[in-house]
């Protein structure tokens, strides 16, 4: 058995049922939660490269850029902490909110969290569109962050619980797909509003209300997951729901497993303390490391700052925004690839291939920038060199989009037993948001100080995470979510943490259907 291989999917239980249109529609609606997340990621980079926006809120950055003599380092053109705080404050708020979301999601259900998230986000987008000063701008961003904390905490769990095991990967990636569509939409909007004579940035920021409306209204109509209904003592409703989403009255086995899992979960009063117990060590470690690594791929350097980065590389304003549109499109298409293959080839193949591809591109971009700008930061990219850099960045984005992008959300949402699922997902969201914040906040300074070395820095992390996946992340494809302990138990390293009785759980003969 390969080191991280886990057990083969064939060992997992097969439940009855088919993929019903009902479950697909529910998952599509829920996945729109990703739209608000993506729109935000994509919008701020473009807005912060618009002159009118800079003049109004960050006049010093504007002056610095405008008066650049051409002798200064290209690497430092945009360094300004208030400017980066605009981008990254959102992620700090999301971090804090995800902890509140955990309790809401557990006590009131996944859909309430989604509705709450959508509404708060809506208020934030109105504030941002109407912003008169930096304070309004940042408060708006914080509200957007709270909305995202709620959505990112609840949507991936919702999707993983609704989906039949065989399609869990594909349906869960609907969230990431919506995220990339949100980013791409934002790139397009920025490209359009940058042509406006005035207030283009306002339109860009206010349009965030659109995905928020879609998500809030969508969430109101969503059914709750059977897992969550059982968790809240509504067994009959849960069974009906399960029959509906699986398209068969014969849901005995799956329902019985859900009830068993929930019984264990009910005994847990303090999920936060519980998740620290040794038997949950594999989940805890993976849930902390996956989002950390996802951010250390360096993806958000491209997502947040692509227009700024391309400007630094000497592209004109228009060309910079256009390049962001190109990377945005690559992101969407490559995510679609992962939807098709994730349940067939599994998570590990994608992680490993994506890692190698990203590393190769990062080395390529680093070498290219070093050869043009060197250490001094003086120089200009020729058209050919610029296009080569853009091509390498696209290949890198594609690799991320079929590996760490979707898997960074999928894997943590499917590895936790019910009793620690909400807590585990909050850790995932908060670690992700924290490092999104760190990178958002530090990137422009890092570029200024580490220069082309920044690309090698992220490359080093990608190497490390690829080795980590090889040894420590087991394959989870096709394994029913409430049976996941079998995967850990069979793992060469994590197996020793899982007590024997944790694996026999689902084979009790008690009849919970009555
Ligand atoms: C990540 C984001 C990133 C996006 C890019 C998501 O999975 O969490 O930080 O910007 O992918 O598509």
Short mmCIF file of C-alpha atoms and ligand atoms in Angstrom, two decimals:
data_model
loop_
_atom_site.label_atom_id
_atom_site.label_comp_id
_atom_site.label_asym_id
_atom_site.label_seq_id
_atom_site.Cartn_x
_atom_site.Cartn_y
_atom_site.Cartn_z
CA UNK A 1 0.00 0.00 0.00
CA UNK A 2 1.28 3.44 -0.89
CA UNK A 3 2.23 5.52 2.13
CA UNK A 4 -0.69 7.85 2.03
CA UNK A 5 -3.02 5.63 0.11
CA UNK A 6 -5.54 4.88 2.84
CA UNK A 7 -7.99 2.13 2.03
CA UNK A 8 -9.49 1.50 -1.33
CA UNK A 9 -12.88 2.97 -2.03
CA UNK A 10 -14.24 -0.51 -2.51
CA UNK A 11 -14.03 -1.09 1.23
CA UNK A 12 -16.50 1.68 1.87
CA UNK A 13 -20.17 0.95 2.35
CA UNK A 14 -22.47 1.43 -0.59
CA UNK A 15 -25.77 3.04 0.31
CA UNK A 16 -28.86 2.78 -1.81
CA UNK A 17 -30.05 5.71 -3.82
CA UNK A 18 -29.30 7.74 -6.86
CA UNK A 19 -28.31 11.26 -7.63
CA UNK A 20 -31.59 13.15 -7.71
CA UNK A 21 -32.23 16.46 -9.44
CA UNK A 22 -33.36 17.70 -6.03
CA UNK A 23 -29.94 17.21 -4.47
CA UNK A 24 -28.19 18.73 -7.46
CA UNK A 25 -30.35 21.86 -7.35
CA UNK A 26 -29.91 22.19 -3.58
CA UNK A 27 -26.16 21.91 -3.96
CA UNK A 28 -26.05 24.40 -6.82
CA UNK A 29 -27.96 26.94 -4.77
CA UNK A 30 -25.78 26.40 -1.72
CA UNK A 31 -22.64 26.66 -3.79
CA UNK A 32 -23.57 30.21 -4.76
CA UNK A 33 -22.17 31.01 -1.31
CA UNK A 34 -18.83 30.81 -3.06
CA UNK A 35 -19.84 33.72 -5.30
CA UNK A 36 -19.60 36.29 -2.53
CA UNK A 37 -16.26 34.93 -1.44
CA UNK A 38 -14.90 34.99 -4.97
CA UNK A 39 -16.27 38.39 -5.87
CA UNK A 40 -14.38 39.90 -2.98
CA UNK A 41 -11.15 38.18 -3.73
CA UNK A 42 -11.27 39.44 -7.29
CA UNK A 43 -12.57 42.95 -6.79
CA UNK A 44 -10.08 44.55 -4.42
CA UNK A 45 -6.97 44.16 -6.59
CA UNK A 46 -8.59 45.95 -9.52
CA UNK A 47 -10.08 48.67 -7.35
CA UNK A 48 -6.80 49.38 -5.63
CA UNK A 49 -5.15 49.91 -8.99
CA UNK A 50 -7.73 52.55 -10.05
CA UNK A 51 -6.41 56.11 -9.93
CA UNK A 52 -9.65 57.70 -8.76
CA UNK A 53 -9.93 55.29 -5.85
CA UNK A 54 -6.31 55.86 -4.83
CA UNK A 55 -6.64 59.64 -5.11
CA UNK A 56 -9.71 59.66 -2.89
CA UNK A 57 -8.66 57.24 -0.18
CA UNK A 58 -4.92 56.68 -0.46
CA UNK A 59 -3.47 59.92 -1.89
CA UNK A 60 0.08 59.14 -0.76
CA UNK A 61 0.17 55.91 -2.77
CA UNK A 62 -1.20 57.78 -5.73
CA UNK A 63 1.46 60.50 -5.47
CA UNK A 64 4.24 57.95 -5.06
CA UNK A 65 3.12 56.12 -8.17
CA UNK A 66 2.62 59.21 -10.24
CA UNK A 67 5.89 60.82 -9.31
CA UNK A 68 7.93 57.68 -9.76
CA UNK A 69 11.08 58.84 -11.48
CA UNK A 70 11.73 55.54 -13.13
CA UNK A 71 14.91 55.12 -11.09
CA UNK A 72 13.17 53.55 -8.13
CA UNK A 73 12.74 49.87 -7.62
CA UNK A 74 9.79 48.44 -9.53
CA UNK A 75 9.34 46.01 -6.69
CA UNK A 76 8.23 48.71 -4.21
CA UNK A 77 5.82 50.83 -6.27
CA UNK A 78 2.72 49.85 -4.33
CA UNK A 79 3.94 49.26 -0.80
CA UNK A 80 1.46 50.83 1.63
CA UNK A 81 0.01 49.25 4.73
CA UNK A 82 -3.31 51.09 4.73
CA UNK A 83 -3.87 50.00 1.17
CA UNK A 84 -3.23 46.38 1.99
CA UNK A 85 -5.39 46.68 5.10
CA UNK A 86 -8.25 47.53 2.79
CA UNK A 87 -7.84 44.18 1.09
CA UNK A 88 -6.98 42.07 4.08
CA UNK A 89 -9.21 43.43 6.89
CA UNK A 90 -12.02 41.38 5.46
CA UNK A 91 -10.23 38.15 6.20
CA UNK A 92 -9.60 38.98 9.84
CA UNK A 93 -13.31 39.62 10.29
CA UNK A 94 -14.10 36.34 8.55
CA UNK A 95 -11.75 34.56 10.90
CA UNK A 96 -13.54 35.79 14.01
CA UNK A 97 -16.99 35.27 12.50
CA UNK A 98 -16.30 31.65 11.63
CA UNK A 99 -16.21 30.78 15.34
CA UNK A 100 -19.67 32.27 15.90
CA UNK A 101 -20.81 30.54 12.76
CA UNK A 102 -19.78 27.19 14.21
CA UNK A 103 -22.30 27.48 17.05
CA UNK A 104 -25.03 28.75 14.72
CA UNK A 105 -24.43 25.96 12.25
CA UNK A 106 -24.58 23.31 14.92
CA UNK A 107 -27.57 24.65 16.88
CA UNK A 108 -29.76 26.12 14.16
CA UNK A 109 -28.65 24.31 11.05
CA UNK A 110 -26.50 24.99 8.04
CA UNK A 111 -29.03 27.04 6.10
CA UNK A 112 -29.53 29.60 8.86
CA UNK A 113 -25.80 30.27 8.83
CA UNK A 114 -25.93 30.79 5.09
CA UNK A 115 -28.87 33.21 5.33
CA UNK A 116 -27.26 35.21 8.13
CA UNK A 117 -24.01 35.36 6.18
CA UNK A 118 -25.72 36.58 3.03
CA UNK A 119 -27.58 39.35 4.85
CA UNK A 120 -24.57 40.75 6.68
CA UNK A 121 -22.61 40.68 3.47
CA UNK A 122 -25.36 42.64 1.76
CA UNK A 123 -25.09 45.47 4.29
CA UNK A 124 -21.32 45.51 3.85
CA UNK A 125 -21.57 45.89 0.10
CA UNK A 126 -23.97 48.83 0.43
CA UNK A 127 -21.59 50.58 2.85
CA UNK A 128 -18.67 50.01 0.51
CA UNK A 129 -20.46 51.30 -2.54
CA UNK A 130 -21.46 54.45 -0.65
CA UNK A 131 -18.11 54.95 1.11
CA UNK A 132 -17.16 58.59 1.79
CA UNK A 133 -14.00 57.90 3.77
CA UNK A 134 -11.53 55.17 4.68
CA UNK A 135 -13.50 54.30 7.83
CA UNK A 136 -16.67 53.49 5.87
CA UNK A 137 -14.58 51.50 3.49
CA UNK A 138 -12.97 49.40 6.20
CA UNK A 139 -16.20 48.91 8.23
CA UNK A 140 -17.89 47.75 5.03
CA UNK A 141 -15.06 45.33 4.41
CA UNK A 142 -15.40 43.98 7.94
CA UNK A 143 -19.11 43.27 7.43
CA UNK A 144 -18.31 41.54 4.16
CA UNK A 145 -15.82 39.47 6.10
CA UNK A 146 -18.40 38.44 8.68
CA UNK A 147 -20.67 37.31 5.85
CA UNK A 148 -17.88 35.28 4.32
CA UNK A 149 -16.98 33.72 7.66
CA UNK A 150 -20.54 32.44 7.95
CA UNK A 151 -20.81 31.28 4.37
CA UNK A 152 -17.47 29.52 4.23
CA UNK A 153 -18.15 27.79 7.50
CA UNK A 154 -21.54 26.44 6.51
CA UNK A 155 -21.57 25.91 2.74
CA UNK A 156 -18.82 23.28 2.43
CA UNK A 157 -20.33 21.27 5.30
CA UNK A 158 -23.78 21.57 3.75
CA UNK A 159 -22.52 20.29 0.43
CA UNK A 160 -20.59 17.39 1.88
CA UNK A 161 -23.60 16.28 3.91
CA UNK A 162 -26.13 16.51 1.11
CA UNK A 163 -24.02 14.74 -1.47
CA UNK A 164 -24.10 10.99 -2.01
CA UNK A 165 -20.58 9.65 -1.25
CA UNK A 166 -19.79 8.90 -4.87
CA UNK A 167 -20.38 12.48 -5.92
CA UNK A 168 -19.29 14.27 -2.79
CA UNK A 169 -16.13 15.63 -4.35
CA UNK A 170 -17.83 16.96 -7.45
CA UNK A 171 -20.74 18.58 -5.61
CA UNK A 172 -18.53 20.08 -2.94
CA UNK A 173 -16.31 21.60 -5.60
CA UNK A 174 -19.41 23.49 -6.69
CA UNK A 175 -18.41 25.86 -3.90
CA UNK A 176 -14.97 26.44 -5.35
CA UNK A 177 -16.45 26.69 -8.83
CA UNK A 178 -18.74 29.48 -7.61
CA UNK A 179 -15.74 31.10 -5.95
CA UNK A 180 -13.81 31.17 -9.21
CA UNK A 181 -16.85 32.45 -11.11
CA UNK A 182 -17.11 35.20 -8.49
CA UNK A 183 -13.46 36.10 -8.97
CA UNK A 184 -13.83 36.10 -12.74
CA UNK A 185 -16.99 38.22 -12.59
CA UNK A 186 -15.13 40.70 -10.41
CA UNK A 187 -12.23 40.81 -12.88
CA UNK A 188 -14.65 41.56 -15.70
CA UNK A 189 -16.51 44.19 -13.69
CA UNK A 190 -13.22 45.90 -12.85
CA UNK A 191 -12.20 45.87 -16.46
CA UNK A 192 -15.50 47.53 -17.36
CA UNK A 193 -15.64 50.07 -14.52
CA UNK A 194 -12.04 51.13 -15.03
CA UNK A 195 -13.20 52.62 -18.34
CA UNK A 196 -15.78 54.77 -16.56
CA UNK A 197 -14.99 58.46 -16.18
CA UNK A 198 -15.98 58.61 -12.53
CA UNK A 199 -17.06 56.34 -9.68
CA UNK A 200 -16.02 53.14 -11.39
CA UNK A 201 -14.71 51.84 -8.07
CA UNK A 202 -18.11 52.51 -6.44
CA UNK A 203 -19.85 50.38 -9.02
CA UNK A 204 -17.28 47.62 -8.55
CA UNK A 205 -17.73 47.56 -4.79
CA UNK A 206 -21.51 47.97 -4.76
CA UNK A 207 -22.06 45.17 -7.24
CA UNK A 208 -21.02 42.74 -4.51
CA UNK A 209 -24.65 43.09 -3.41
CA UNK A 210 -25.73 40.99 -6.38
CA UNK A 211 -24.10 37.69 -5.43
CA UNK A 212 -25.13 38.37 -1.83
CA UNK A 213 -28.77 38.64 -2.87
CA UNK A 214 -28.55 35.44 -4.88
CA UNK A 215 -27.12 33.60 -1.92
CA UNK A 216 -29.48 35.01 0.72
CA UNK A 217 -32.62 34.34 -1.27
CA UNK A 218 -31.31 30.96 -2.38
CA UNK A 219 -30.54 29.92 1.19
CA UNK A 220 -34.08 30.77 2.32
CA UNK A 221 -35.41 28.07 0.01
CA UNK A 222 -32.86 25.41 0.79
CA UNK A 223 -33.78 22.30 2.74
CA UNK A 224 -31.61 21.44 5.73
CA UNK A 225 -29.33 18.43 5.59
CA UNK A 226 -30.56 15.15 7.13
CA UNK A 227 -27.46 15.17 9.34
CA UNK A 228 -28.33 18.55 10.75
CA UNK A 229 -32.02 17.65 11.23
CA UNK A 230 -31.05 14.58 13.22
CA UNK A 231 -28.54 16.59 15.18
CA UNK A 232 -31.40 18.89 16.19
CA UNK A 233 -33.72 16.03 17.16
CA UNK A 234 -35.93 16.08 14.05
CA UNK A 235 -35.56 12.42 13.10
CA UNK A 236 -38.76 11.98 11.08
CA UNK A 237 -38.11 15.02 8.99
CA UNK A 238 -34.54 13.86 8.52
CA UNK A 239 -35.61 10.50 7.21
CA UNK A 240 -38.07 12.05 4.79
CA UNK A 241 -35.40 14.41 3.59
CA UNK A 242 -32.92 11.60 3.09
CA UNK A 243 -35.48 9.65 1.05
CA UNK A 244 -36.11 12.71 -1.03
CA UNK A 245 -32.50 13.52 -1.76
CA UNK A 246 -31.54 9.91 -2.46
CA UNK A 247 -34.68 9.24 -4.52
CA UNK A 248 -35.56 5.98 -2.76
CA UNK A 249 -37.55 4.90 0.30
CA UNK A 250 -34.77 2.40 1.13
CA UNK A 251 -32.42 4.61 3.07
CA UNK A 252 -32.27 2.35 6.09
CA UNK A 253 -28.50 1.82 6.17
CA UNK A 254 -27.51 5.38 5.59
CA UNK A 255 -30.12 6.72 7.99
CA UNK A 256 -29.04 4.30 10.65
CA UNK A 257 -25.41 5.41 10.25
CA UNK A 258 -26.45 9.04 10.51
CA UNK A 259 -28.43 8.39 13.68
CA UNK A 260 -25.50 6.47 15.19
CA UNK A 261 -23.10 9.25 14.31
CA UNK A 262 -25.47 11.78 15.77
CA UNK A 263 -25.86 9.79 19.01
CA UNK A 264 -22.09 9.94 19.45
CA UNK A 265 -22.18 13.59 18.55
CA UNK A 266 -24.90 14.38 21.12
CA UNK A 267 -22.71 13.13 23.94
CA UNK A 268 -20.22 15.78 23.08
CA UNK A 269 -20.94 18.96 25.00
CA UNK A 270 -17.75 20.78 24.11
CA UNK A 271 -16.73 20.18 20.52
CA UNK A 272 -13.78 22.54 20.95
CA UNK A 273 -12.35 20.56 23.82
CA UNK A 274 -13.23 17.28 22.17
CA UNK A 275 -11.38 18.02 18.97
CA UNK A 276 -8.19 18.26 21.02
CA UNK A 277 -8.49 14.63 22.17
CA UNK A 278 -5.82 12.32 20.76
CA UNK A 279 -8.31 10.28 18.74
CA UNK A 280 -9.07 13.34 16.62
CA UNK A 281 -5.42 14.23 16.11
CA UNK A 282 -5.32 13.27 12.41
CA UNK A 283 -8.33 15.46 11.63
CA UNK A 284 -7.02 18.34 13.72
CA UNK A 285 -3.58 18.31 12.15
CA UNK A 286 -4.90 18.04 8.61
CA UNK A 287 -7.52 20.72 9.24
CA UNK A 288 -4.86 23.14 10.42
CA UNK A 289 -2.31 22.34 7.75
CA UNK A 290 -4.44 22.17 4.62
CA UNK A 291 -5.69 25.76 4.74
CA UNK A 292 -2.26 26.98 5.83
CA UNK A 293 -0.65 25.25 2.89
CA UNK A 294 -3.39 26.38 0.52
CA UNK A 295 -2.51 29.98 1.25
CA UNK A 296 1.22 29.34 1.12
CA UNK A 297 0.89 28.25 -2.48
CA UNK A 298 0.90 32.01 -3.01
CA UNK A 299 -2.31 31.93 -5.05
CA UNK A 300 -3.67 35.11 -3.57
CA UNK A 301 -0.71 37.07 -4.77
CA UNK A 302 -2.23 36.49 -8.18
CA UNK A 303 -5.89 36.70 -7.16
CA UNK A 304 -5.60 39.93 -5.15
CA UNK A 305 -2.82 41.65 -6.88
CA UNK A 306 -2.73 40.38 -10.46
CA UNK A 307 -3.38 43.86 -11.90
CA UNK A 308 -0.77 45.36 -9.59
CA UNK A 309 1.67 42.58 -10.35
CA UNK A 310 1.20 42.95 -14.08
CA UNK A 311 1.61 46.70 -13.74
CA UNK A 312 4.84 46.05 -11.89
CA UNK A 313 5.92 43.87 -14.79
CA UNK A 314 5.39 46.87 -17.00
CA UNK A 315 1.99 46.10 -18.53
CA UNK A 316 -0.17 49.17 -19.25
CA UNK A 317 -3.25 49.80 -17.07
CA UNK A 318 -5.66 48.20 -19.48
CA UNK A 319 -3.40 45.28 -20.24
CA UNK A 320 -2.96 44.66 -16.52
CA UNK A 321 -6.68 44.42 -15.89
CA UNK A 322 -7.08 42.32 -19.02
CA UNK A 323 -4.40 39.91 -17.81
CA UNK A 324 -6.34 39.51 -14.59
CA UNK A 325 -9.37 38.58 -16.69
CA UNK A 326 -7.28 35.95 -18.48
CA UNK A 327 -6.04 34.35 -15.25
CA UNK A 328 -9.60 34.50 -13.92
CA UNK A 329 -10.88 32.55 -16.89
CA UNK A 330 -8.16 29.93 -16.60
CA UNK A 331 -9.14 29.57 -12.93
CA UNK A 332 -12.77 28.81 -13.82
CA UNK A 333 -12.00 26.26 -16.53
CA UNK A 334 -9.36 24.42 -14.55
CA UNK A 335 -11.75 24.13 -11.60
CA UNK A 336 -14.22 22.43 -13.93
CA UNK A 337 -11.53 19.84 -14.66
CA UNK A 338 -11.32 18.96 -11.00
CA UNK A 339 -15.09 18.49 -10.78
CA UNK A 340 -14.88 15.86 -13.47
CA UNK A 341 -11.91 13.94 -12.10
CA UNK A 342 -11.95 14.33 -8.31
CA UNK A 343 -14.19 11.35 -7.54
CA UNK A 344 -12.60 9.23 -10.24
CA UNK A 345 -8.86 9.78 -9.74
CA UNK A 346 -9.16 10.87 -6.15
CA UNK A 347 -7.80 13.72 -4.12
CA UNK A 348 -4.21 12.62 -3.81
CA UNK A 349 -3.43 12.46 -7.53
CA UNK A 350 -4.70 16.02 -7.93
CA UNK A 351 -2.77 17.30 -4.93
CA UNK A 352 0.47 15.74 -6.13
CA UNK A 353 0.21 16.66 -9.80
CA UNK A 354 -0.95 20.19 -8.99
CA UNK A 355 1.94 20.68 -6.58
CA UNK A 356 4.58 19.69 -9.10
CA UNK A 357 3.06 21.88 -11.80
CA UNK A 358 2.86 24.90 -9.50
CA UNK A 359 6.45 24.48 -8.37
CA UNK A 360 7.73 24.37 -11.95
CA UNK A 361 5.89 27.59 -12.80
CA UNK A 362 7.04 29.41 -9.68
CA UNK A 363 10.65 28.62 -10.49
CA UNK A 364 10.04 29.80 -14.06
CA UNK A 365 8.48 33.12 -13.02
CA UNK A 366 11.17 33.72 -10.39
CA UNK A 367 13.96 33.17 -12.90
CA UNK A 368 12.25 35.36 -15.48
CA UNK A 369 11.75 38.29 -13.11
CA UNK A 370 15.27 37.91 -11.75
CA UNK A 371 16.70 38.04 -15.24
CA UNK A 372 14.86 41.26 -16.09
CA UNK A 373 14.69 43.21 -12.83
CA UNK A 374 17.60 41.61 -11.00
CA UNK A 375 18.09 42.69 -7.40
CA UNK A 376 17.96 46.41 -8.08
CA UNK A 377 14.44 46.29 -9.49
CA UNK A 378 15.34 48.43 -12.47
CA UNK A 379 14.42 47.22 -15.88
CA UNK A 380 11.56 46.68 -18.26
CA UNK A 381 9.92 43.56 -19.54
CA UNK A 382 9.87 43.17 -23.30
CA UNK A 383 6.52 42.23 -24.76
CA UNK A 384 7.66 38.67 -25.31
CA UNK A 385 8.96 38.31 -21.77
CA UNK A 386 5.75 39.78 -20.38
CA UNK A 387 3.68 37.29 -22.33
CA UNK A 388 5.86 34.43 -21.18
CA UNK A 389 5.35 35.53 -17.57
CA UNK A 390 1.60 35.70 -18.14
CA UNK A 391 1.60 32.21 -19.70
CA UNK A 392 3.54 30.74 -16.77
CA UNK A 393 1.19 32.39 -14.31
CA UNK A 394 -1.78 30.90 -16.17
CA UNK A 395 -0.30 27.39 -16.01
CA UNK A 396 0.29 27.94 -12.30
CA UNK A 397 -3.28 29.13 -11.72
CA UNK A 398 -4.61 26.09 -13.61
CA UNK A 399 -2.62 23.77 -11.37
CA UNK A 400 -3.94 25.45 -8.23
CA UNK A 401 -7.47 25.42 -9.58
CA UNK A 402 -7.62 21.66 -9.97
CA UNK A 403 -5.73 20.86 -6.81
CA UNK A 404 -5.31 23.00 -3.72
CA UNK A 405 -8.12 25.39 -4.62
CA UNK A 406 -11.03 22.96 -4.42
CA UNK A 407 -9.32 20.38 -2.22
CA UNK A 408 -8.44 23.00 0.36
CA UNK A 409 -12.17 23.22 1.06
CA UNK A 410 -13.27 19.71 0.20
CA UNK A 411 -10.89 17.62 2.26
CA UNK A 412 -11.35 19.40 5.61
CA UNK A 413 -15.13 19.30 5.16
CA UNK A 414 -15.24 15.53 4.69
CA UNK A 415 -12.80 14.17 7.25
CA UNK A 416 -14.50 15.03 10.54
CA UNK A 417 -16.99 12.86 12.38
CA UNK A 418 -20.22 14.70 13.11
CA UNK A 419 -19.40 15.55 16.72
CA UNK A 420 -16.49 17.76 15.73
CA UNK A 421 -17.53 18.71 12.21
CA UNK A 422 -18.63 22.27 12.86
CA UNK A 423 -15.64 22.96 15.08
CA UNK A 424 -13.29 21.41 12.54
CA UNK A 425 -14.74 23.47 9.75
CA UNK A 426 -14.36 26.65 11.80
CA UNK A 427 -10.71 25.86 12.32
CA UNK A 428 -10.36 25.32 8.60
CA UNK A 429 -12.02 28.62 7.77
CA UNK A 430 -10.17 30.60 10.40
CA UNK A 431 -6.74 29.25 9.54
CA UNK A 432 -7.47 29.88 5.87
CA UNK A 433 -8.65 33.41 6.56
CA UNK A 434 -5.76 34.16 8.87
CA UNK A 435 -3.19 33.27 6.26
CA UNK A 436 -5.19 34.95 3.53
CA UNK A 437 -4.95 38.03 5.73
CA UNK A 438 -1.22 37.59 6.30
CA UNK A 439 -0.48 37.19 2.61
CA UNK A 440 -2.86 39.99 1.65
CA UNK A 441 -1.22 42.24 4.20
CA UNK A 442 2.38 41.32 3.56
CA UNK A 443 2.57 40.61 -0.13
CA UNK A 444 3.40 44.11 -1.31
CA UNK A 445 6.08 44.46 1.37
CA UNK A 446 7.39 41.00 0.65
CA UNK A 447 7.65 41.83 -3.03
CA UNK A 448 9.44 45.03 -2.13
CA UNK A 449 11.97 43.29 0.13
CA UNK A 450 12.26 39.72 -1.15
CA UNK A 451 11.98 40.75 -4.80
CA UNK A 452 12.00 37.84 -7.24
CA UNK A 453 12.95 35.60 -4.29
CA UNK A 454 9.30 35.74 -3.27
CA UNK A 455 8.42 33.29 -6.02
CA UNK A 456 11.07 30.85 -4.79
CA UNK A 457 9.78 31.32 -1.25
CA UNK A 458 6.29 30.15 -2.23
CA UNK A 459 7.86 27.43 -4.40
CA UNK A 460 9.65 26.07 -1.33
CA UNK A 461 6.34 25.82 0.51
CA UNK A 462 4.72 24.06 -2.43
CA UNK A 463 7.49 21.48 -2.36
CA UNK A 464 6.99 20.92 1.36
CA UNK A 465 3.21 20.56 1.10
CA UNK A 466 3.49 18.13 -1.78
CA UNK A 467 5.77 15.90 0.27
CA UNK A 468 3.36 16.23 3.21
CA UNK A 469 0.41 15.11 1.12
CA UNK A 470 2.39 12.17 -0.19
CA UNK A 471 3.04 10.85 3.30
CA UNK A 472 0.19 12.09 5.45
CA UNK A 473 -3.00 12.75 3.52
CA UNK A 474 -4.99 9.58 2.87
CA UNK A 475 -7.34 9.10 -0.06
CA UNK A 476 -10.92 9.95 0.91
CA UNK A 477 -12.77 9.58 -2.37
CA UNK A 478 -16.01 7.55 -2.34
CA UNK A 479 -15.88 6.88 1.41
CA UNK A 480 -19.19 7.70 3.15
CA UNK A 481 -18.66 10.71 5.33
CA UNK A 482 -19.83 9.06 8.57
CA UNK A 483 -17.50 6.13 7.88
CA UNK A 484 -14.36 8.15 7.42
CA UNK A 485 -12.68 6.74 10.53
CA UNK A 486 -11.94 3.60 8.54
CA UNK A 487 -9.66 5.65 6.31
CA UNK A 488 -7.69 6.98 9.26
CA UNK A 489 -7.55 3.60 10.92
CA UNK A 490 -5.99 2.06 7.80
CA UNK A 491 -3.35 4.77 7.45
CA UNK A 492 0.28 3.84 8.20
CA UNK A 493 0.82 6.85 10.48
CA UNK A 494 -2.59 8.03 11.70
CA UNK A 495 -3.96 4.53 12.35
CA UNK A 496 -2.57 4.39 15.87
CA UNK A 497 -4.64 7.38 16.96
CA UNK A 498 -7.98 5.78 16.09
CA UNK A 499 -9.43 3.49 18.77
CA UNK A 500 -10.83 0.18 17.51
CA UNK A 501 -14.40 0.92 18.57
CA UNK A 502 -14.43 4.08 16.47
CA UNK A 503 -14.37 1.97 13.35
CA UNK A 504 -17.10 -0.51 14.24
CA UNK A 505 -19.60 2.28 14.88
CA UNK A 506 -21.68 1.96 11.75
CA UNK A 507 -22.12 -1.79 11.94
CA UNK A 508 -24.44 -1.85 14.91
CA UNK A 509 -27.61 -3.73 14.09
CA UNK A 510 -30.01 -1.49 16.01
CA UNK A 511 -32.92 -0.37 13.92
CA UNK A 512 -33.32 3.35 14.05
CA UNK A 513 -35.83 3.48 11.28
CA UNK A 514 -38.80 2.60 13.38
C1 LIG B 1 -8.91 30.03 -1.84
C2 LIG B 1 -8.79 31.50 -2.07
C3 LIG B 1 -8.33 31.74 -3.48
C4 LIG B 1 -9.25 31.05 -4.46
C5 LIG B 1 -8.76 31.20 -5.87
C6 LIG B 1 -9.84 29.45 -2.86
O1 LIG B 1 -9.93 28.08 -2.66
O2 LIG B 1 -9.37 29.77 -0.54
O3 LIG B 1 -7.92 32.05 -1.13
O4 LIG B 1 -8.30 33.09 -3.76
O5 LIG B 1 -9.35 29.71 -4.15
O6 LIG B 1 -9.59 30.57 -6.78
#
